[in-house]
CSV table of C-alpha atoms in Angstrom, one decimal:
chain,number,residue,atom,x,y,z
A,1,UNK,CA,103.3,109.1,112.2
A,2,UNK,CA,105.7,111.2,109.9
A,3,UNK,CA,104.1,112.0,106.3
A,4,UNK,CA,105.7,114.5,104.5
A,5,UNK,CA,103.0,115.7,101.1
A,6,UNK,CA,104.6,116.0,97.7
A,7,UNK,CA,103.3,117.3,95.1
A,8,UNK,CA,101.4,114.2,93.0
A,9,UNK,CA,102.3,113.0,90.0
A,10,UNK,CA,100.4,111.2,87.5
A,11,UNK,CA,99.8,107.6,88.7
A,12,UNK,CA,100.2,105.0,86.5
A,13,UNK,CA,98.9,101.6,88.6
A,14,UNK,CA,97.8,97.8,87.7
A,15,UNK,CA,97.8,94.8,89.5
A,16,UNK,CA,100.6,92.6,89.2
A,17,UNK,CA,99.5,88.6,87.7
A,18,UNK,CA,101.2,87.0,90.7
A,19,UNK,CA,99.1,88.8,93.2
A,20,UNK,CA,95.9,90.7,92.8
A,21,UNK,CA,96.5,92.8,95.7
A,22,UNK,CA,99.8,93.4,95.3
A,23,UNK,CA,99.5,97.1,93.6
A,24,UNK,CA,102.6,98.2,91.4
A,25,UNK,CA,102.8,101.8,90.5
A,26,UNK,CA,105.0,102.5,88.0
A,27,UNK,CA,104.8,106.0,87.2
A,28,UNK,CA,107.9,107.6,88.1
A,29,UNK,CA,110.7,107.0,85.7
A,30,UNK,CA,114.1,105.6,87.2
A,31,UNK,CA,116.1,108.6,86.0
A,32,UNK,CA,114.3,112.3,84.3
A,33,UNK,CA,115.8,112.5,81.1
A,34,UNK,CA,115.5,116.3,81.1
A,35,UNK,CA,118.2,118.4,83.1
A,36,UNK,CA,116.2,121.5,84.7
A,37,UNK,CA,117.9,125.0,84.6
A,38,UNK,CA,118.2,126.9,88.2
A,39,UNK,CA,117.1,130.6,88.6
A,40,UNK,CA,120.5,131.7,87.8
A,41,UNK,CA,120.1,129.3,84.3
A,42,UNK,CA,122.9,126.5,85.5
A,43,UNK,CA,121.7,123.2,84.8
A,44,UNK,CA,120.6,121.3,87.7
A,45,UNK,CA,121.8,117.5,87.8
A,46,UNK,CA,119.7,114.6,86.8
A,47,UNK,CA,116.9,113.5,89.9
A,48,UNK,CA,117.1,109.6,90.2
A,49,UNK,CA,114.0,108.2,91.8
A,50,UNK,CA,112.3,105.5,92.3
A,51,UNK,CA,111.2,103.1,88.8
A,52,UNK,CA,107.8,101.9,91.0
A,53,UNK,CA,106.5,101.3,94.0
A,54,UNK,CA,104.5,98.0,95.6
A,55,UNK,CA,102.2,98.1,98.2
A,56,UNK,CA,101.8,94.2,99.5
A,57,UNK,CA,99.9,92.9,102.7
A,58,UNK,CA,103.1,91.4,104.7
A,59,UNK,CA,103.6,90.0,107.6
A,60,UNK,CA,105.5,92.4,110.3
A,61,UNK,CA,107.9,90.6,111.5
A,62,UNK,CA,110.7,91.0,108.4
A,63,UNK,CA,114.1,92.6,109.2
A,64,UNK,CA,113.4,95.7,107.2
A,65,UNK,CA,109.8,95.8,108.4
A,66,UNK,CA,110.7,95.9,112.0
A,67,UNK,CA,113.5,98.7,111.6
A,68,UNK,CA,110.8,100.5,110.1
A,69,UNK,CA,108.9,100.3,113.2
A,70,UNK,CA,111.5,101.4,115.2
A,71,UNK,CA,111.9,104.0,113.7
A,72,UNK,CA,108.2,105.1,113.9
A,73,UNK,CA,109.0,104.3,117.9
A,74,UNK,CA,112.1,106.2,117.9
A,75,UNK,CA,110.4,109.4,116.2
A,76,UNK,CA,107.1,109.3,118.7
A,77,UNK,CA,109.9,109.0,121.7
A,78,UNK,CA,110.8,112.3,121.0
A,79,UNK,CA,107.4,114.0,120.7
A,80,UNK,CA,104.8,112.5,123.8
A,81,UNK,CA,105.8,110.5,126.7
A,82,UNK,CA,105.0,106.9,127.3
A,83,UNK,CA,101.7,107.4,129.1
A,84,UNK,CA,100.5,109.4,126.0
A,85,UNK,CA,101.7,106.6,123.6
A,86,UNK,CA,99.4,103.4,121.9
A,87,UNK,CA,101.4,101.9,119.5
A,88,UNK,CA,100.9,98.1,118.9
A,89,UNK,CA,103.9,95.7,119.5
A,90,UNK,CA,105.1,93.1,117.1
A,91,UNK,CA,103.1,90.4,118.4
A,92,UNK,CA,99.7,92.6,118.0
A,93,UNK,CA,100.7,93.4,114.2
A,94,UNK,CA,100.8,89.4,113.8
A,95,UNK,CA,97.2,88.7,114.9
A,96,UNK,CA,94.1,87.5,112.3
A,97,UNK,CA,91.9,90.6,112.9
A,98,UNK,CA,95.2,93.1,111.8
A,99,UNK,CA,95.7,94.1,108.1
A,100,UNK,CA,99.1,95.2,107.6
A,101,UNK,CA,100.3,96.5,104.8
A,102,UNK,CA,104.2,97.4,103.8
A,103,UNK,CA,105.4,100.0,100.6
A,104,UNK,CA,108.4,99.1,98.9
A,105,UNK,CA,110.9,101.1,96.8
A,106,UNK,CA,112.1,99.9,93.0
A,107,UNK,CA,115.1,97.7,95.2
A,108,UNK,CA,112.3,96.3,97.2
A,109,UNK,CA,113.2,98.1,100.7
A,110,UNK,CA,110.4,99.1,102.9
A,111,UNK,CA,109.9,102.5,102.8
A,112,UNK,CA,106.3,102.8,104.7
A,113,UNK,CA,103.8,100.6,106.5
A,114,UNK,CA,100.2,101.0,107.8
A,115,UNK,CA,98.0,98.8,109.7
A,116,UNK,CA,94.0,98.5,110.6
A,117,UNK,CA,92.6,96.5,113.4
A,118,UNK,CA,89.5,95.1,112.7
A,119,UNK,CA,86.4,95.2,115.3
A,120,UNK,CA,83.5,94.1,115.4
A,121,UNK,CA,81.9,97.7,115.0
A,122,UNK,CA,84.9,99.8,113.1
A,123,UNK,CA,88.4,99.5,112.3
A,124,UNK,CA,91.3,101.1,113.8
A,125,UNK,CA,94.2,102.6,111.7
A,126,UNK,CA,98.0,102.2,113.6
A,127,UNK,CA,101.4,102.3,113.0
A,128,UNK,CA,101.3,104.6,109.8
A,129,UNK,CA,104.9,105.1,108.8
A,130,UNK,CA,106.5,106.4,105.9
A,131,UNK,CA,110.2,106.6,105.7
A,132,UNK,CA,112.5,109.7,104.9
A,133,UNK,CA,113.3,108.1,101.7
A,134,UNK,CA,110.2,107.6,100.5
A,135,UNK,CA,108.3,110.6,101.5
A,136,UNK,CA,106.7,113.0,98.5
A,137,UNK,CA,105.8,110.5,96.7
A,138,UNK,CA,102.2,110.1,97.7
A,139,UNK,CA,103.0,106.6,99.4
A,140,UNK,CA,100.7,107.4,102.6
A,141,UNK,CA,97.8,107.8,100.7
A,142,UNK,CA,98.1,104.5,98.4
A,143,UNK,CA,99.0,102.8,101.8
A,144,UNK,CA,96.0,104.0,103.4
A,145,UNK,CA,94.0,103.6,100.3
A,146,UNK,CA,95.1,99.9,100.3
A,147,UNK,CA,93.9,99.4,103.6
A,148,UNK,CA,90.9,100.8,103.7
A,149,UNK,CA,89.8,99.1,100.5
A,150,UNK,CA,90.7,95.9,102.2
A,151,UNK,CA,89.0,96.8,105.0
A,152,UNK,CA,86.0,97.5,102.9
A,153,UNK,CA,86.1,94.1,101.3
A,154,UNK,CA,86.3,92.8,105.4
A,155,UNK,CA,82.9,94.2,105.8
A,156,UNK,CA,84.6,97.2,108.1
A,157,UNK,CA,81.9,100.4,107.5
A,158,UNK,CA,84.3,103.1,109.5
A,159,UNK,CA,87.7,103.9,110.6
A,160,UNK,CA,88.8,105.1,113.4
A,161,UNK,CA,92.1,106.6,114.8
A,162,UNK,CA,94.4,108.0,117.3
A,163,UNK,CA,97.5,110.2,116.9
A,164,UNK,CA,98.9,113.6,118.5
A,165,UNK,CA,98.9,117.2,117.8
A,166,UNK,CA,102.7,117.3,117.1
A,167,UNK,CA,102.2,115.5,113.8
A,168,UNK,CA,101.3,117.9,111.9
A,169,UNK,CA,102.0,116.7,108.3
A,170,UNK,CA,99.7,113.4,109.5
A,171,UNK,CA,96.9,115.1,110.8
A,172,UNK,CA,96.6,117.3,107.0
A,173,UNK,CA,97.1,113.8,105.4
A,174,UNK,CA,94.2,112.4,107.0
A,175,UNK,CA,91.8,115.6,106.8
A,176,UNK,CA,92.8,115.4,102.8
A,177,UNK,CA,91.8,112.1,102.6
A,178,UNK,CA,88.8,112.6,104.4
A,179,UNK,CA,88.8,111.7,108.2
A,180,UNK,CA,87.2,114.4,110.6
A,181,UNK,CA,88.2,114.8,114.5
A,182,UNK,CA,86.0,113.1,117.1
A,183,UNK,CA,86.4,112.3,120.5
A,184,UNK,CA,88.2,109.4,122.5
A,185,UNK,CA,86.9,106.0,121.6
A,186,UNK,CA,87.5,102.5,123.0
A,187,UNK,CA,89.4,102.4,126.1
A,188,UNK,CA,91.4,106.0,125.1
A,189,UNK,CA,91.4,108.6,127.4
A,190,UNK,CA,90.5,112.4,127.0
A,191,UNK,CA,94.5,113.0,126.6
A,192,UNK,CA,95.6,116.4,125.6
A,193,UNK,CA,98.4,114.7,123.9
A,194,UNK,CA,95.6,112.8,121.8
A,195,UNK,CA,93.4,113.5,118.4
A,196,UNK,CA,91.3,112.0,117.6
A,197,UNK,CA,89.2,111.3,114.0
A,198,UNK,CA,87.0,108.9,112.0
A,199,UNK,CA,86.1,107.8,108.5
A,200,UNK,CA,83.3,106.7,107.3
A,201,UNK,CA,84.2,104.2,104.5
A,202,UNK,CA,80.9,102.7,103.3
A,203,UNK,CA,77.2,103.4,104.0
């Protein structure tokens, strides 16, 4: 996964009528009315950014949903070799113990995505993406806020995950937000190219 932090701002969320767990945050303005001055005092030009952001449970096979993905794939090809790789396919996204949840921009392009598997004893986070375009904006986090809290609601007490030592900016997300490193679980191996880490999300 590719997170890149930004600094917060104040977030300003409700639940849209039409669906209670489709979570609309509108904080961000669509243009800054104010024109900040450089260090040498020139007026810098006006920042356009998103107006909100909604984080829905979709199903993954949508045009803009599966670029996404590949672009997730075509990032990871670059950083481990296949052996070292576990992403999910299409078809595993689709199945009824996955929670899969998509972040749009203010046009409604996806701009990250996020999944959990659901077992019997924990849940499994995968295929945590966030786009270029939509990174410091704090989407990760409300993604994998979203998920867990669904999760949650699923009866799911802890969650689990796999991802590599190249990733950086996604192993500081998920220390921030609370996960600590373990060792392999399920069928993973003791890979070099693998970290590994857990969150307990209920008692």
């Amino acid at each position: 996964m590719s997170v890149a932090l930004g600094r917060r701002a104040r977030i300003g969320q409700f639940e849209s009528f039409d669906n209670p767990r489709r979570i609309v945050d509108n904080s961000r303005m669509n243009t800054d009315s104010r024109r900040h001055r450089s260090s040498s005092g020139n007026l810098l030009p006006i920042r356009h950014v998103p107006t909100f952001m909604t984080i829905a449970f979709e199903p993954p096979d949508q045009p803009d949903v599966i670029a996404l993905i590949a672009d997730l794939d075509a990032y990871q090809d670059t950083l481990y070799p296949p052996e070292s790789r576990h992403s999910l396919d299409l078809a595993s996204l689709k199945l009824p113990n996955v929670l899969f949840a998509v972040a749009r921009d203010s046009e409604g392009q996806a701009i990250g995505c996020g999944a959990i598997v659901l077992h019997s004893d924990f849940g499994e986070l995968k295929r945590m993406y966030v786009s270029p375009r939509g990174r410091g904006q704090g989407v990760a986090k409300k993604l994998m806020a979203q998920l867990e809290s669904r999760a949650k609601d699923c009866g799911c007490k802890l969650i689990k995950l796999e991802t590599g030592p190249y990733q950086h900016e996604a192993l500081a997300l998920y220390a921030s937000t609370g996960y600590e490193r373990r060792g392999p679980f399920g069928a993973y191996a003791n890979d070099p190219l693998s970290v590994f880490m857990q969150k307990h999300i209920a008692a």
